[in-house]
Coordinates of C-alpha atoms in Angstrom, one line a residue:
P1 CA 0.0 0.0 0.0
L2 CA 1.0 3.6 -0.6
L3 CA 0.0 6.4 1.8
L4 CA 0.6 10.1 1.2
R5 CA -0.4 12.6 3.9
R6 CA 0.3 16.1 2.6
S7 CA -1.0 19.7 2.8
H8 CA -0.8 19.8 -1.0
I9 CA 0.0 17.6 -4.0
D10 CA 1.5 18.4 -7.4
L11 CA 1.5 15.2 -9.4
Q12 CA 3.2 15.8 -12.7
G13 CA 4.6 12.3 -12.9
T14 CA 3.1 8.9 -12.3
L15 CA 2.1 7.3 -9.0
N16 CA 1.9 3.5 -9.2
S17 CA 1.0 1.1 -6.4
G18 CA 0.3 -1.7 -8.8
T19 CA -2.2 -4.2 -7.3
A20 CA -2.1 -2.4 -3.9
T21 CA -4.1 0.6 -2.5
T22 CA -3.0 4.2 -2.7
T23 CA -4.3 6.6 0.0
L24 CA -4.2 10.4 -0.2
I25 CA -4.9 12.5 2.9
V26 CA -4.7 16.2 3.4
T27 CA -3.3 17.5 6.6
N28 CA -4.7 20.0 9.1
G29 CA -8.3 18.9 8.5
K30 CA -8.6 20.9 5.3
T31 CA -11.0 20.3 2.5
M32 CA -10.2 18.3 -0.6
G33 CA -11.1 18.8 -4.3
L34 CA -11.1 16.3 -7.1
G35 CA -11.2 17.3 -10.8
D36 CA -12.3 20.8 -11.6
A37 CA -13.7 21.3 -8.1
T38 CA -13.4 24.6 -6.3
C39 CA -13.0 23.7 -2.6
G40 CA -13.0 27.2 -1.1
S41 CA -10.6 29.1 1.2
T42 CA -9.8 26.0 3.3
C43 CA -8.8 23.9 0.3
G44 CA -5.8 21.9 1.2
M45 CA -5.4 19.3 -1.5
L46 CA -6.7 19.6 -5.1
I47 CA -6.2 16.6 -7.4
S48 CA -7.0 17.6 -11.0
G49 CA -8.4 15.1 -13.5
S50 CA -5.1 14.9 -15.2
E51 CA -3.3 14.2 -11.9
L52 CA -5.8 11.5 -11.1
E53 CA -5.1 10.0 -14.5
N54 CA -1.4 9.6 -13.4
I55 CA -2.4 7.3 -10.5
T56 CA -2.4 3.6 -11.1
A57 CA -3.7 1.4 -8.2
A58 CA -6.1 -1.5 -7.4
N59 CA -8.0 0.9 -5.1
L60 CA -7.7 4.6 -4.3
I61 CA -8.7 6.1 -1.0
I62 CA -9.0 9.9 -0.8
G63 CA -9.5 11.4 2.7
D64 CA -10.1 9.9 6.2
S65 CA -11.9 10.8 9.4
T66 CA -9.9 14.0 9.9
V67 CA -10.4 15.8 6.6
G68 CA -13.0 18.5 5.8
D69 CA -15.5 18.5 3.0
I70 CA -14.7 16.8 -0.3
F71 CA -15.8 18.3 -3.6
V72 CA -15.8 16.5 -7.0
D73 CA -16.3 17.9 -10.4
N74 CA -15.7 16.7 -14.0
I75 CA -13.9 13.5 -13.5
T76 CA -13.9 11.6 -16.8
A77 CA -13.7 7.9 -17.4
A78 CA -10.2 8.4 -18.7
N79 CA -9.2 10.3 -15.6
S80 CA -10.3 7.5 -13.3
N81 CA -9.8 4.4 -15.4
K82 CA -6.4 3.4 -13.9
I83 CA -8.0 2.8 -10.6
S84 CA -9.1 -0.8 -11.4
G85 CA -11.1 -1.3 -8.3
I86 CA -12.9 1.1 -6.0
T87 CA -12.3 4.8 -5.5
T88 CA -13.3 5.7 -2.0
L89 CA -14.0 9.3 -0.8
N90 CA -13.7 9.5 2.9
A91 CA -15.1 12.7 4.6
S92 CA -16.3 10.8 7.6
K93 CA -15.6 13.5 10.2
S94 CA -18.9 14.4 11.8
T95 CA -18.9 17.9 10.3
S96 CA -17.7 17.0 6.8
A97 CA -19.8 16.6 3.6
V98 CA -19.3 15.3 0.1
T99 CA -20.6 17.2 -2.9
F100 CA -20.6 16.4 -6.6
L101 CA -20.6 19.7 -8.4
T102 CA -21.7 21.1 -11.8
N103 CA -20.1 18.7 -14.3
S104 CA -20.6 14.9 -14.6
S105 CA -18.1 12.4 -13.1
T106 CA -17.3 8.8 -13.9
F107 CA -15.6 6.1 -11.9
N108 CA -15.1 2.4 -12.3
A109 CA -16.6 1.8 -8.9
L110 CA -17.2 4.4 -6.1
T111 CA -17.7 4.4 -2.3
V112 CA -18.5 7.7 -0.5
N113 CA -18.4 7.9 3.3
S114 CA -19.6 11.3 4.7
G115 CA -20.2 12.6 8.2
Q116 CA -22.8 15.0 6.8
E117 CA -24.8 15.2 3.6
I118 CA -23.9 13.6 0.3
A119 CA -25.3 15.8 -2.6
V120 CA -25.2 14.6 -6.2
N121 CA -25.6 17.8 -8.3
A122 CA -24.2 16.4 -11.6
L123 CA -24.6 13.1 -13.4
L124 CA -22.6 10.5 -11.4
T125 CA -21.7 7.2 -13.2
T126 CA -19.9 4.0 -12.3
D127 CA -19.1 2.2 -15.6
T128 CA -17.9 -1.2 -14.5
A129 CA -19.0 -1.9 -10.9
G130 CA -21.0 -0.5 -8.0
L131 CA -21.8 2.6 -6.0
T132 CA -22.0 2.9 -2.2
L133 CA -23.2 6.1 -0.5
N134 CA -23.0 6.2 3.4
A135 CA -24.1 9.5 4.8
G136 CA -24.3 10.9 8.3
A137 CA -27.0 13.3 7.1
A138 CA -29.3 13.4 4.1
I139 CA -28.5 11.9 0.6
T140 CA -29.9 14.2 -2.1
Q141 CA -29.6 14.6 -5.9
S142 CA -30.4 17.1 -8.6
A143 CA -28.9 15.0 -11.3
A144 CA -29.1 11.3 -12.2
L145 CA -27.1 8.3 -11.0
S146 CA -26.1 5.6 -13.5
V147 CA -24.7 2.5 -11.8
A148 CA -23.3 -0.5 -13.7
G149 CA -23.2 -2.8 -10.6
T150 CA -24.9 -3.0 -7.3
S151 CA -25.8 0.0 -5.2
S152 CA -25.9 0.6 -1.5
F153 CA -27.4 3.7 0.1
Q154 CA -27.4 4.4 3.9
V155 CA -28.7 7.2 6.0
T156 CA -29.2 7.2 9.8
G157 CA -31.3 9.0 12.4
T158 CA -34.1 11.1 11.0
D159 CA -32.2 12.0 7.9
A160 CA -33.8 11.3 4.5
L161 CA -32.6 9.5 1.4
T162 CA -34.1 11.2 -1.7
L163 CA -33.0 9.7 -5.0
T164 CA -36.0 10.5 -7.2
N165 CA -34.4 11.7 -10.4
T166 CA -36.5 10.0 -13.2
S167 CA -33.3 9.3 -15.2
N168 CA -31.7 7.2 -12.5
D169 CA -30.5 3.8 -13.8
F170 CA -29.5 1.1 -11.3
T171 CA -28.3 -2.0 -13.2
G172 CA -27.6 -4.2 -10.2
A173 CA -29.6 -4.8 -7.0
V174 CA -30.1 -1.8 -4.6
E175 CA -29.7 -2.1 -0.9
L176 CA -31.3 0.6 1.3
S177 CA -30.8 1.3 5.0
S178 CA -32.3 4.1 7.1
G179 CA -33.1 5.3 10.6
T180 CA -36.6 6.9 10.9
G181 CA -36.1 9.2 7.9
A182 CA -38.1 8.9 4.6
V183 CA -36.5 6.8 1.8
Q184 CA -37.5 7.6 -1.8
L185 CA -36.0 5.8 -4.8
T186 CA -36.8 6.0 -8.5
D187 CA -35.4 4.0 -11.4
A188 CA -36.1 4.8 -15.1
N189 CA -35.7 1.1 -15.9
A190 CA -36.1 -2.3 -14.1
L191 CA -35.3 -2.1 -10.4
T192 CA -34.1 -5.0 -8.1
L193 CA -34.2 -4.4 -4.4
A194 CA -31.7 -6.3 -2.2
A195 CA -32.3 -7.1 1.4
S196 CA -33.1 -3.7 3.1
S197 CA -34.1 -2.4 6.5
L198 CA -35.9 0.9 6.8
G199 CA -37.0 2.5 10.0
G200 CA -39.2 5.1 8.3
T201 CA -41.3 5.3 5.2
L202 CA -40.3 3.8 1.8
T203 CA -41.4 5.0 -1.6
I204 CA -40.3 3.1 -4.7
A205 CA -41.0 3.8 -8.4
G206 CA -39.5 2.1 -11.4
G207 CA -39.9 -0.2 -14.3
T208 CA -40.4 -3.9 -13.4
I209 CA -39.7 -4.1 -9.6
T210 CA -38.3 -7.4 -8.1
Q211 CA -36.2 -8.3 -5.1
T212 CA -33.3 -10.5 -4.1
G213 CA -33.7 -10.2 -0.4
A214 CA -36.3 -9.4 2.2
L215 CA -37.7 -5.9 2.9
S216 CA -38.3 -4.7 6.5
V217 CA -40.2 -1.4 6.6
T218 CA -41.4 0.2 9.8
G219 CA -43.3 3.0 8.2
T220 CA -45.7 3.0 5.3
S221 CA -44.6 1.6 1.9
S222 CA -45.5 2.7 -1.6
F223 CA -44.6 0.8 -4.8
T224 CA -45.3 2.1 -8.3
V225 CA -44.9 0.5 -11.7
T226 CA -46.4 1.6 -15.0
G227 CA -47.3 0.2 -18.4
T228 CA -46.9 -3.6 -18.7
D229 CA -44.2 -3.6 -16.0
T230 CA -44.7 -6.0 -13.1
L231 CA -44.2 -5.7 -9.3
T232 CA -43.0 -8.9 -7.7
L233 CA -42.2 -8.6 -4.0
T234 CA -42.7 -12.2 -3.0
N235 CA -39.9 -12.9 -0.5
T236 CA -41.6 -14.8 2.3
S237 CA -39.6 -12.8 4.9
N238 CA -40.9 -9.4 3.9
A239 CA -42.1 -7.4 6.9
F240 CA -44.4 -4.4 6.3
T241 CA -45.3 -2.8 9.6
G242 CA -47.0 0.2 8.1
A243 CA -49.7 0.2 5.4
V244 CA -48.7 -0.7 1.8
T245 CA -49.9 1.3 -1.2
L246 CA -49.6 -0.1 -4.7
S247 CA -50.0 1.4 -8.2
S248 CA -49.6 -0.3 -11.5
G249 CA -50.4 -0.2 -15.2
T250 CA -51.5 -3.5 -16.8
G251 CA -48.7 -5.6 -15.3
K252 CA -49.4 -8.0 -12.4
A253 CA -48.6 -7.0 -8.8
A254 CA -47.7 -9.7 -6.3
V255 CA -46.7 -9.0 -2.6
I256 CA -46.0 -11.4 0.3
A257 CA -45.7 -10.3 4.0
S258 CA -44.4 -12.6 6.7
G259 CA -46.6 -11.1 9.4
A260 CA -49.7 -9.0 9.4
A261 CA -50.2 -6.4 6.6
S262 CA -52.5 -3.5 5.7
L263 CA -53.3 -2.7 2.1
A264 CA -54.1 1.0 1.8
A265 CA -55.9 2.8 -1.1
S266 CA -54.4 1.4 -4.3
T267 CA -55.2 1.4 -8.0
L268 CA -53.9 -1.4 -10.2
G269 CA -54.6 -1.9 -13.9
G270 CA -53.9 -5.6 -13.9
E271 CA -53.9 -8.6 -11.6
L272 CA -53.2 -8.5 -7.9
D273 CA -51.9 -11.2 -5.4
F274 CA -51.4 -9.9 -1.9
F275 CA -50.6 -12.6 0.8
A276 CA -50.0 -12.1 4.5
N277 CA -49.3 -14.8 7.1
D278 CA -50.9 -13.2 10.2
G279 CA -53.8 -11.2 8.9
L280 CA -54.6 -8.8 6.0
T281 CA -56.6 -5.6 6.5
I282 CA -58.0 -3.6 3.6
S283 CA -57.7 -0.1 5.0
G284 CA -58.5 1.9 1.8
N285 CA -60.3 1.6 -1.5
V286 CA -58.5 -1.0 -3.7
T287 CA -59.3 -1.1 -7.4
T288 CA -57.9 -3.7 -9.8
A289 CA -58.6 -4.6 -13.4
G290 CA -57.6 -8.3 -13.2
S291 CA -58.2 -11.4 -11.1
T292 CA -57.5 -10.6 -7.5
N293 CA -56.3 -12.9 -4.8
L294 CA -56.2 -11.6 -1.2
N295 CA -55.0 -14.0 1.5
G296 CA -54.6 -13.1 5.2
N297 CA -53.6 -16.7 6.2
N298 CA -51.0 -17.5 3.6
N299 CA -49.1 -19.9 5.9
S300 CA -52.3 -21.8 6.7
D301 CA -51.9 -21.7 10.5
T302 CA -54.3 -20.7 13.2
T303 CA -53.9 -16.9 12.9
G304 CA -54.6 -14.6 10.0
D305 CA -58.0 -13.0 9.5
F306 CA -59.1 -11.1 6.5
I307 CA -60.6 -7.7 7.4
V308 CA -62.2 -4.9 5.3
S309 CA -62.2 -1.7 7.3
D310 CA -65.2 0.7 7.5
G311 CA -65.4 2.7 4.3
A312 CA -63.0 0.5 2.4
T313 CA -63.9 -1.2 -0.8
V314 CA -62.3 -3.9 -3.0
S315 CA -63.4 -3.6 -6.6
T316 CA -62.0 -5.9 -9.3
T317 CA -63.8 -4.3 -12.4
N318 CA -65.7 -7.5 -13.3
N319 CA -62.8 -9.9 -12.6
A320 CA -62.6 -12.9 -10.2
L321 CA -62.0 -12.1 -6.5
L322 CA -60.7 -14.8 -4.1
I323 CA -60.6 -14.0 -0.4
T324 CA -58.8 -16.3 2.1
G325 CA -58.5 -16.0 5.9
K326 CA -58.9 -17.8 9.2
D327 CA -61.9 -15.6 9.8
F328 CA -63.6 -13.0 7.6
N329 CA -64.6 -9.5 8.9
L330 CA -66.4 -7.2 6.5
N331 CA -67.1 -4.0 8.6
T332 CA -70.4 -2.2 8.4
T333 CA -69.5 0.2 5.5
G334 CA -66.8 -2.0 3.9
A335 CA -67.6 -3.7 0.5
L336 CA -66.4 -6.3 -1.9
N337 CA -67.3 -5.9 -5.6
S338 CA -66.4 -8.2 -8.4
G339 CA -69.2 -7.0 -10.6
S340 CA -70.2 -9.7 -13.1
A341 CA -67.4 -12.0 -12.0
T342 CA -67.3 -14.4 -9.1
T343 CA -66.3 -13.6 -5.5
S344 CA -65.0 -16.7 -3.6
I345 CA -64.3 -16.8 0.1
A346 CA -62.1 -19.6 1.3
P347 CA -61.6 -20.6 4.9
G348 CA -58.2 -20.7 6.6
A349 CA -56.5 -23.7 8.1
G350 CA -58.8 -26.0 10.0
K351 CA -61.9 -24.0 9.2
T352 CA -65.0 -24.8 7.2

């Protein structure tokens, strides 16, 4: 490994650590700039794009827990290409932030650790592997993210994660982690969710939405797909503590919850399967345009009622409706409406 701790760097020649890691750290807690970034009066180390291009390493670490803010602007693929593995930006001091400025930047793979906010204000691309953003405050964007590999985004406490640019493109699975703050994620194309734990609310929009690991969401959840795209969240360990809202075009939506679940007001243009192990409550008006299967006792044990709350309606637009539960509770002003199609009510385990 190669470690350089300096107040300034002027890299006119090459710096080559081969298959090892190179680390660059500014002294005296000053800020650091990468590319065309302007890092203010406290700027200690500015690494231009051409200087970055002179560095060859398996991995590059810029900063540590002592440096100030890090600013990045206009790093091209050619500038960063000789870092074959991960470029890591460490501004993990509790008062330090990381900002991607006006012009787009590209890395093979990128990890950002920030004690404060991470702000993506220009197109940020990883062209061979993944992106990891770990923030001590909010994660925001005013420009798109394009990630060739997997993604991991983490906020803590009450801070929010807001990645809702409609041009975002996450090729690999996306892992999300939060405290009690709101998490919002949008993908212009197909989106795969990895195992994720959210202590607040979750709002997801994308093309076809699938998952590779379980979702655990303490707050409310909202999932939106359009056109013929499908929504498939059928990991049997999913846990939705708050109510779930669904929206779709003509594609099928399928959701499984390991415990009890509440389905809030939802409009779906196709089929719907919503299964819960320990009870399913319809808490708002649910409208579908395809066959609908609602199961509050998916694991066929002795718990798991199906409940329609007062004022809530399930309407399938003349498509078949199948209801399953240990017990069935249609409150006074609740309603089930399959129009000219059949409504079937199936008992849960051990019931007739």
